[in-house]
XYZ file of C-alpha atoms in Angstrom:
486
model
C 0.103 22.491 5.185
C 1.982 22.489 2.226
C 1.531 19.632 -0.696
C 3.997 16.986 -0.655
C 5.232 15.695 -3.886
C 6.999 12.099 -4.172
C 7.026 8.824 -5.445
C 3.920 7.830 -3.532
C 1.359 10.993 -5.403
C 0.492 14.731 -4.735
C -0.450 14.715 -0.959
C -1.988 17.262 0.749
C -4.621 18.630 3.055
C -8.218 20.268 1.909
C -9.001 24.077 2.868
C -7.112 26.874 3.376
C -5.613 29.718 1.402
C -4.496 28.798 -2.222
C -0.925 27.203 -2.483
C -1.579 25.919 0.857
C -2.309 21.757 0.693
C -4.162 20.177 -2.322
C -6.228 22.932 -3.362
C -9.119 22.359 -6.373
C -6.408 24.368 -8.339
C -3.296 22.269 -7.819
C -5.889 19.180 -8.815
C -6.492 20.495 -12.478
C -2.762 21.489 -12.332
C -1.462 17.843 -11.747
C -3.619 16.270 -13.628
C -3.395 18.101 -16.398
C 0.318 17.966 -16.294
C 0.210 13.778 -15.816
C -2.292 13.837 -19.058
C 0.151 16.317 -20.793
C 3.239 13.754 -19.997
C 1.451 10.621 -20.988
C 0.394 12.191 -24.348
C 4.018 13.488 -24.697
C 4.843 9.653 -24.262
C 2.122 8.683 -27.088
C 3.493 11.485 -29.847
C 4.965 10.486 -32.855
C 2.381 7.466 -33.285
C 0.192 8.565 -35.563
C -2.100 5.414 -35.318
C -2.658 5.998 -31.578
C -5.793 6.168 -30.523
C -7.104 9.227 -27.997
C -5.358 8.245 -24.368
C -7.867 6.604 -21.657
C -7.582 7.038 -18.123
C -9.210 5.302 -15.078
C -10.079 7.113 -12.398
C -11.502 5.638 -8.832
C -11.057 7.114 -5.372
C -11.783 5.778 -1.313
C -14.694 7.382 0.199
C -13.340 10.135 2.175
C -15.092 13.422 2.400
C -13.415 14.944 -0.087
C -13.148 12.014 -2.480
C -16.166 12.855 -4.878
C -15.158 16.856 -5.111
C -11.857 15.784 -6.167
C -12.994 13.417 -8.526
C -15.025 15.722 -10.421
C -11.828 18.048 -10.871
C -10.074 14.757 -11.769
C -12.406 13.968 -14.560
C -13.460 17.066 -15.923
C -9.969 18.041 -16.262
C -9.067 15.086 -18.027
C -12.372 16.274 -20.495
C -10.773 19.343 -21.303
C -7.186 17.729 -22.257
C -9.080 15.479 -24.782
C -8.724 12.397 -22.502
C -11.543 9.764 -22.268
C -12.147 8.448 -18.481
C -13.470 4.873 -17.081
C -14.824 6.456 -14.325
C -15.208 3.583 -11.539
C -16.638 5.751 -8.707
C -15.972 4.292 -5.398
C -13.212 1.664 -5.757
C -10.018 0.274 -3.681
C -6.334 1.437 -5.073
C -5.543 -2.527 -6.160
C -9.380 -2.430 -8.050
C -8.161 0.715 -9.803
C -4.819 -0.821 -10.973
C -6.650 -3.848 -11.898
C -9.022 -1.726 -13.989
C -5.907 0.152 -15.941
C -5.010 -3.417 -16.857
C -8.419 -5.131 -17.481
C -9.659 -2.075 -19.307
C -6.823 -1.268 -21.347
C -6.079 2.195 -20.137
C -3.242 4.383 -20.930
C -2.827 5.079 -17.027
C -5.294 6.042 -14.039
C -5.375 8.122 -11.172
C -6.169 6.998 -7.596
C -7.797 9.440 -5.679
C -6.883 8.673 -2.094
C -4.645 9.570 0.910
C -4.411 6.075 1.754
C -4.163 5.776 5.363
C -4.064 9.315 6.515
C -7.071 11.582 8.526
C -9.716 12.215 6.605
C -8.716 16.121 5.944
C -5.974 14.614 3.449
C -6.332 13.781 -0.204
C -3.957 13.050 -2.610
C -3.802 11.832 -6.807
C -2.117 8.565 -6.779
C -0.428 8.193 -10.846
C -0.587 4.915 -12.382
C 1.134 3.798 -16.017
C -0.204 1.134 -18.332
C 0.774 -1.286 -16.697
C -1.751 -0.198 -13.596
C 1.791 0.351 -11.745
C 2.895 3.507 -10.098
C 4.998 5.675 -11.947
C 8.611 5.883 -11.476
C 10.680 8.491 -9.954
C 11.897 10.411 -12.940
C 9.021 9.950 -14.734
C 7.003 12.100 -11.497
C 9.419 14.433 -11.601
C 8.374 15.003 -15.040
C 5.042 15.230 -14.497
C 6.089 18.004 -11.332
C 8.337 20.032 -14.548
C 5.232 20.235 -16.239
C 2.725 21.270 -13.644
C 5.238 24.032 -12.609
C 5.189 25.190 -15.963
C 1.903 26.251 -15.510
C 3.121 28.361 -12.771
C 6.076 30.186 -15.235
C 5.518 33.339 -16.392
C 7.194 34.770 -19.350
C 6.713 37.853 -22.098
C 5.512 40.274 -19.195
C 1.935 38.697 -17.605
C 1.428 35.854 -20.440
C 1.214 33.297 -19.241
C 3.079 30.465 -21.498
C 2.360 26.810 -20.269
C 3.677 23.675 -22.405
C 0.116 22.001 -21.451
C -2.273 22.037 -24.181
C -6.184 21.646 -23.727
C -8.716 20.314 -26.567
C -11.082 21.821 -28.810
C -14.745 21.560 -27.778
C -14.891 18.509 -30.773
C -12.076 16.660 -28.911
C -13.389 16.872 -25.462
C -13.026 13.396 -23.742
C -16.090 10.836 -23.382
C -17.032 9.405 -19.575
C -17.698 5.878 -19.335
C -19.151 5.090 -15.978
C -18.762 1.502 -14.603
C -19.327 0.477 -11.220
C -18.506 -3.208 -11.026
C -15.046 -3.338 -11.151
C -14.773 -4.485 -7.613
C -16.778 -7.734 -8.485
C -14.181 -7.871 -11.638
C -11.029 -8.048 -8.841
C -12.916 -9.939 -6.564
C -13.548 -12.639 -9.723
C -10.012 -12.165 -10.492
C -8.753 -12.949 -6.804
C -11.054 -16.482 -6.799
C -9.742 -17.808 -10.383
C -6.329 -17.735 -8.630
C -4.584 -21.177 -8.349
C -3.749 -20.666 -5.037
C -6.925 -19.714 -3.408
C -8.962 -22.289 -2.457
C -12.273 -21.494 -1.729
C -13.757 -24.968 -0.954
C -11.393 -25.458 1.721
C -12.260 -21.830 3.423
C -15.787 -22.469 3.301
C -15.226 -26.189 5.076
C -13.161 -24.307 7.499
C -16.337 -22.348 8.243
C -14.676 -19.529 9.791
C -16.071 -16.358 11.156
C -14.453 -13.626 10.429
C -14.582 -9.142 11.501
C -14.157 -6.954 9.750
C -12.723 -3.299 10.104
C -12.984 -1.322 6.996
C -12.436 2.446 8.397
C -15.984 3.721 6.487
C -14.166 3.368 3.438
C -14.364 1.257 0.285
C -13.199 -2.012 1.963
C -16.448 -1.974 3.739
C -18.060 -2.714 -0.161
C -14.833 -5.020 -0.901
C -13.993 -6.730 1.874
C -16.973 -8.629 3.308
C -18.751 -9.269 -0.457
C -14.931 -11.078 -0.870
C -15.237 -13.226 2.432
C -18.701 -14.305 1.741
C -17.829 -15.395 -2.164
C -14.704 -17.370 -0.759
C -17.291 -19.285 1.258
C -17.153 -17.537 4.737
C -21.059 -17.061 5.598
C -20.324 -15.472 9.671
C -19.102 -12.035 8.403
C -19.615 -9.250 11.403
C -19.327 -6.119 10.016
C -17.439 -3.161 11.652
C -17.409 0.364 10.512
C -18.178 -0.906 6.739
C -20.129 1.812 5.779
C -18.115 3.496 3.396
C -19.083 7.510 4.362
C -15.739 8.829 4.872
C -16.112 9.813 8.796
C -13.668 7.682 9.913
C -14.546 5.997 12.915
C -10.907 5.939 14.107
C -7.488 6.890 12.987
C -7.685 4.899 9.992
C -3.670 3.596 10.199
C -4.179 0.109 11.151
C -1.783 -0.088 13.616
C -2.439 -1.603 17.289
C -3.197 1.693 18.853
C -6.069 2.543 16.421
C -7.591 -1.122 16.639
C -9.128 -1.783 20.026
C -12.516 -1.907 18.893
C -11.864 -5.037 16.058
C -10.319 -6.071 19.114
C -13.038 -6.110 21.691
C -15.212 -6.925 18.535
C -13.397 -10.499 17.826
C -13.053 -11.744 21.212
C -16.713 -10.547 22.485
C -18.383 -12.274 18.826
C -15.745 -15.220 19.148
C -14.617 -14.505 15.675
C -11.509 -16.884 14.687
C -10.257 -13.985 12.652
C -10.332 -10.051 12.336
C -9.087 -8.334 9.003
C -8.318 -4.575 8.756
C -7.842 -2.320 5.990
C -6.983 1.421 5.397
C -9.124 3.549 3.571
C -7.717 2.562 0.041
C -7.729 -0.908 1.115
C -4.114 -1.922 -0.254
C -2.948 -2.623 3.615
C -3.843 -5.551 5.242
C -3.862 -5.738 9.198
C -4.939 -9.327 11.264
C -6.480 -9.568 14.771
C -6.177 -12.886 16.265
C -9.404 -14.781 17.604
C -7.767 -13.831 21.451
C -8.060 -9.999 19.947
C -4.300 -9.880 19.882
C -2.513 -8.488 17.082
C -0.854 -10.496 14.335
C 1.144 -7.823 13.403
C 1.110 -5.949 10.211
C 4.912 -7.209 9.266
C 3.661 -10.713 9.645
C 0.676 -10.442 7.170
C 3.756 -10.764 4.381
C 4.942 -12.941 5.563
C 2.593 -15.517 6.310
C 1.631 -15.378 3.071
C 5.336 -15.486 1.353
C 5.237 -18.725 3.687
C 2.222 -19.813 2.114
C 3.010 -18.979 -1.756
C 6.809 -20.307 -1.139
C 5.624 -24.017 -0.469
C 3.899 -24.364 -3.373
C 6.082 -22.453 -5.571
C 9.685 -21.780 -4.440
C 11.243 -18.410 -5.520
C 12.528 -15.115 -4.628
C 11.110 -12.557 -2.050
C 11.270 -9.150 -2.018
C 10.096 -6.473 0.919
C 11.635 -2.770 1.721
C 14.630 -1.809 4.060
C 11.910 -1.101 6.888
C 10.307 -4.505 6.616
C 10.793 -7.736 9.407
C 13.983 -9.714 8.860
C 11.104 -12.276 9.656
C 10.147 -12.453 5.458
C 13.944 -13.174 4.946
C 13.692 -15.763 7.758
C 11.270 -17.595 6.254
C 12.689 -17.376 2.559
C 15.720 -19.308 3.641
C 13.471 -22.000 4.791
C 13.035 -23.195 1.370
C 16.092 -24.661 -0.543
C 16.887 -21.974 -3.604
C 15.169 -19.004 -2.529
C 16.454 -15.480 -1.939
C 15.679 -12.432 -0.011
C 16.262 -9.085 -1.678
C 15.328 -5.773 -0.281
C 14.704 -2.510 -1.900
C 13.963 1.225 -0.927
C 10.491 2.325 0.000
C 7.797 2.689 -1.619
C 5.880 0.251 -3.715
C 7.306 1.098 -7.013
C 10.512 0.353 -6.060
C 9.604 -2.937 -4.385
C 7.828 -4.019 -7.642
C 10.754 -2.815 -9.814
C 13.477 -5.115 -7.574
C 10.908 -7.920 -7.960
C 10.678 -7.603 -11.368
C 14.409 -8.016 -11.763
C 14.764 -10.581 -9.122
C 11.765 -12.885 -10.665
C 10.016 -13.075 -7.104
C 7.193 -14.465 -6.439
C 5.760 -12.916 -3.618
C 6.881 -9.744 -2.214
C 5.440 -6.258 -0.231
C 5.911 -4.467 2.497
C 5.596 -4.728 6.287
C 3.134 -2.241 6.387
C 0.252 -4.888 5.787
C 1.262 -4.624 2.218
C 1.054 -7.810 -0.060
C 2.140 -7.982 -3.898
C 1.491 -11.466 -5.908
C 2.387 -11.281 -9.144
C 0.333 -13.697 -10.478
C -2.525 -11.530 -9.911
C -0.836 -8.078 -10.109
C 2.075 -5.713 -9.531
C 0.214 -3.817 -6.788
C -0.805 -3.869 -2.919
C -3.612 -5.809 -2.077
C -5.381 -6.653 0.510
C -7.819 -8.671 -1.396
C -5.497 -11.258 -2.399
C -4.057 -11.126 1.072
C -7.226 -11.905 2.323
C -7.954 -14.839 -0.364
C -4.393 -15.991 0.366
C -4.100 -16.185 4.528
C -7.248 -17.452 4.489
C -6.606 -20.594 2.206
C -3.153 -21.026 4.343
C -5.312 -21.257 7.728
C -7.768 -23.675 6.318
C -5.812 -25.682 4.663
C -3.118 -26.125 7.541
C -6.205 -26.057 10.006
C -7.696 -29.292 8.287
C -4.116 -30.855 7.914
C -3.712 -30.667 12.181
C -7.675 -31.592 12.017
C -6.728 -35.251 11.070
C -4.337 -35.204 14.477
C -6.889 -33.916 16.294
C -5.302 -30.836 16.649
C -6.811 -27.172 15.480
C -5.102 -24.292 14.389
C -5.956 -20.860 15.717
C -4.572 -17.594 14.181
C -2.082 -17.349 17.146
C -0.867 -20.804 16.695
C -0.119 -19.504 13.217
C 1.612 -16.900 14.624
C 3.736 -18.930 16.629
C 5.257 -20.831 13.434
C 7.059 -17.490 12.355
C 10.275 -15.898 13.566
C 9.843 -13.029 16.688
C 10.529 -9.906 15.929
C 9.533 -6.731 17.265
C 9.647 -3.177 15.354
C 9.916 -0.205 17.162
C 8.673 2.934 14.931
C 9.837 5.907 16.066
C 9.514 9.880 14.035
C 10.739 13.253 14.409
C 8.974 16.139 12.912
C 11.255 18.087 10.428
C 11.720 21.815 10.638
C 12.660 24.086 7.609
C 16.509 24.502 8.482
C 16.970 21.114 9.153
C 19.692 19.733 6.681
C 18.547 16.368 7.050
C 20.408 14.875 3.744
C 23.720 15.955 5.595
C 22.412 14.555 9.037
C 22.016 11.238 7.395
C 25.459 11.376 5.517
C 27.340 11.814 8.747
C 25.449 8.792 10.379
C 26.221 6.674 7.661
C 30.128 7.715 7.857
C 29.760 7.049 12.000
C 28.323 3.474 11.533
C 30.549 2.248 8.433
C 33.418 -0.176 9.697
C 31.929 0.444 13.502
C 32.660 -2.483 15.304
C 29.398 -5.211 15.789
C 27.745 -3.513 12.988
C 27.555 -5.771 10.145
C 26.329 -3.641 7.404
C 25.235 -0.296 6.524
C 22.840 0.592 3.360
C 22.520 3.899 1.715
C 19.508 3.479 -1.332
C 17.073 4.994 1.200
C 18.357 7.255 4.138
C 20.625 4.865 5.966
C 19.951 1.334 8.014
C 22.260 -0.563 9.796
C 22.527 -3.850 10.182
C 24.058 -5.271 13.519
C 23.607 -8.959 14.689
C 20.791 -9.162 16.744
C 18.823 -6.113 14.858
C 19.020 -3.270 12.766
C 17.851 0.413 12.614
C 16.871 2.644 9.337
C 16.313 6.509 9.353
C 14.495 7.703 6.477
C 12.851 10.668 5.297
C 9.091 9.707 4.853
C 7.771 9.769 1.509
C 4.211 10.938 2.751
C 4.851 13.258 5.902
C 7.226 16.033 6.807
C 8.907 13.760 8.950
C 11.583 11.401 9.787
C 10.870 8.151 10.139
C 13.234 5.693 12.847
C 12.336 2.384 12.371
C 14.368 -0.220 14.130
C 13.620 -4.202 15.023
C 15.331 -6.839 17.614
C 14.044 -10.182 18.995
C 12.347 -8.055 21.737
C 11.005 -4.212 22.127
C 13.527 -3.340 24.850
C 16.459 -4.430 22.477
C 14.362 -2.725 19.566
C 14.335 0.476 21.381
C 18.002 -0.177 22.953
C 19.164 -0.433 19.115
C 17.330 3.034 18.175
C 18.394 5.027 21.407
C 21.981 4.480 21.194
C 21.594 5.469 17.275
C 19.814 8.681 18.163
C 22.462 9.177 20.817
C 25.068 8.892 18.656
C 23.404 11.513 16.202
């Protein structure tokens, strides 16, 4: 498998033949290239002091083999390291920011099998890099691939004399520093949670939400915490996407415990997936936005989600008098860039993916969690004084229906699939009943009643064909007749 290099890291698998997947020599290679291009970024101040990076990683099998490439590396280019050991993606950015770092690197394939790794780049700001700026970080580590004056070798990375060789700092607690972080919030109320009393499973994949998750619940008050695959040893139980498919035992688990709630995280633990107390799904999609609902009543502003999200977050926006819906291209840094510009105040994406400003810039399921939670209790003790109770599917109920069909086809080498998507956007553009078509991110159109959005996946050597309606036949009508045209 070869590595795939985008906006969302360097992804690839483990084993095999060099220059095959994310071999221990591409690691030193990209991060030594990302250290080279945040120094480049530093030059000219002479009062700046040596650059600081944090590093933290999910617990898959590979995780702590990487890491030690990861940090060493950064050693050798003269770069000091907070080295947080096992740590969630949103604890990592939070430790860029709380620890004053120059940047970090999340070592983590997010929700993919366990055979995949991948370096995750953060900036300052304990944001993803941009898109140019990872392209200039690829440049770089390709220069140490160019070969010039015969065999010498002439790289534009530098590495540091044995007096300059970076310092480790090793500190483990930065998941109690988020999880302190998440409970100063305004908005999270963890007096009414712990009235609520609620009892709540959890799914956390063997990863690192199985250390975040459940020590959150039980300091926002919730004392009945069953504990699913929270052993973070990186054999997945299941497919760790948490979509419906991969989920029947939370399922089983919530209805056979009688659980009012079941969360579920990916392995980096920035997704956020709900089981209702009948085991049903909530749906990923609706995690944002029942929390947009719950962050918009108490303080009215803009949204922002990707083209593949639920029209159901720009549903809800229009609720509330003043408030728009924007929506950007995928992937997270371009969600958090349109939010930036549009001032929202909640925004994400529909793959379980929440962003609150107020806290941070960054996908989190911990303030998801912290967030739903406070909207169930305290609209469970409002309908209390009626005599009336709220369950998670009652929630539910309060939100527009939508259903997304997700759809892929796997790419082959000869497939021109830039021109493909050119000629569908030409095909659809004035075509009667369609009421717009959008071109920042492969192509979706917009019809009445639904919409549909090719795209090339940012992760996978695939397409992705997303498309949503009020029901799944009408989701999947809307894609076939798309893919028919094509």
């Amino acid at each position: 498998m070869s590595l795939i290099k985008s906006i969302s890291g360097i992804r690839g698998t483990i084993g095999g033949p060099a220059g095959e997947g994310l071999t221990p020599l591409d690691v030193v290679k990209f991060t030594s290239a990302f250290a080279t291009f945040l120094k480049s970024k530093a030059d000219g101040d002479v009062c700046a002091p040596r650059l600081k990076l944090a590093v933290g990683r999910d617990a898959r099998l590979s995780g702590a083999m990487v890491d030690r490439l990861v940090v060493g590396t950064l050693q050798g280019m003269g770069v000091d390291v907070l080295e947080t050991g096992l740590s969630t993606t949103p604890t990592t950015e939070m430790t860029v920011i709380d620890g004053h770092c120059d940047g970090g690197i999340i070592i983590t394939a997010s929700h993919n099998p366990k055979h995949w790794n991948a370096l995750k780049l953060l900036n300052s700001k304990g944001e993803f890099i941009s898109d140019a700026e990872g392209k200039e970080v690829l440049r770089l580590a390709e220069s140490l691939n160019e070969m010039a004056d015969g065999d010498v070798c002439v790289p534009s990375v530098n590495y540091a004399e044995v007096d300059e060789l970076g310092q480790v700092t090793v500190e483990e607690d930065w998941i109690d520093r988020h999880i302190e972080r998440v409970l100063g919030l305004k908005l999270v109320d963890t007096e009414a949670i712990r009235k609520a009393n609620f009892k709540v499973a959890v799914d956390a994949v063997n990863s690192t939400g199985g250390i975040a998750i459940p020590r959150l619940l039980r300091r926002l008050g919730v004392e009945q915490v069953v504990e699913l695959n929270c052993e973070p040893t990186g054999h997945f139980a299941h497919n760790p996407e948490p979509i419906p498919q991969n989920l029947t035992q939370i399922s089983d688990c919530v209805r056979e415990n009688h659980c009012d709630l079941g969360i579920v995280v990916d392995p980096d633990v920035d997704r956020l997936a709900l089981v209702c107390e009948n085991g049903e799904m909530f749906g990923e999609e609706y995690t944002l936005v029942s929390v947009a609902d719950y962050v918009l009543q108490h303080t009215p502003g803009n949204t922002v989600s990707n083209l593949s999200s639920s029209r159901a977050l720009r549903d809800v926006t229009r609720r509330y008098a003043g408030c728009e819906y924007n929506a950007a291209a995928v992937g997270e840094v371009n969600v958090t860039t349109l939010m930036r510009q549009t001032g929202a105040v909640i925004g994400g994406e529909g793959n379980g993916g929440v962003i609150y400003p107020e806290l941070h810039y960054g996908r989190d399921a911990l303030v998801g969690v912290a967030l739903f939670l406070t909207l169930l209790a305290k609209e469970g003790e409002r309908l209390k004084v009626k005599g009336e109770r709220l369950s998670v599917s009652e929630l539910k109920k309060r939100y527009p229906e939508y259903v997304i069909s997700k759809n892929r086809k796997d790419l082959t080498p000869d497939m021109d699939v830039d021109a493909l998507l050119a000629k569908v956007a030409k095909l659809y553009n004035g075509m009667a009943g369609v009421e717009k078509v959008t071109t920042i991110d492969g192509v979706k159109i917009d019809f009445a009643d639904g919409w549909v959005h090719l795209r090339k996946s940012n992760t996978e050597p695939i397409i992705r064909i997303y498309s949503e309606a009020a029901t799944e036949a009408r989701a999947n009508e809307l894609a076939q007749g798309v893919m028919q045209q094509i």
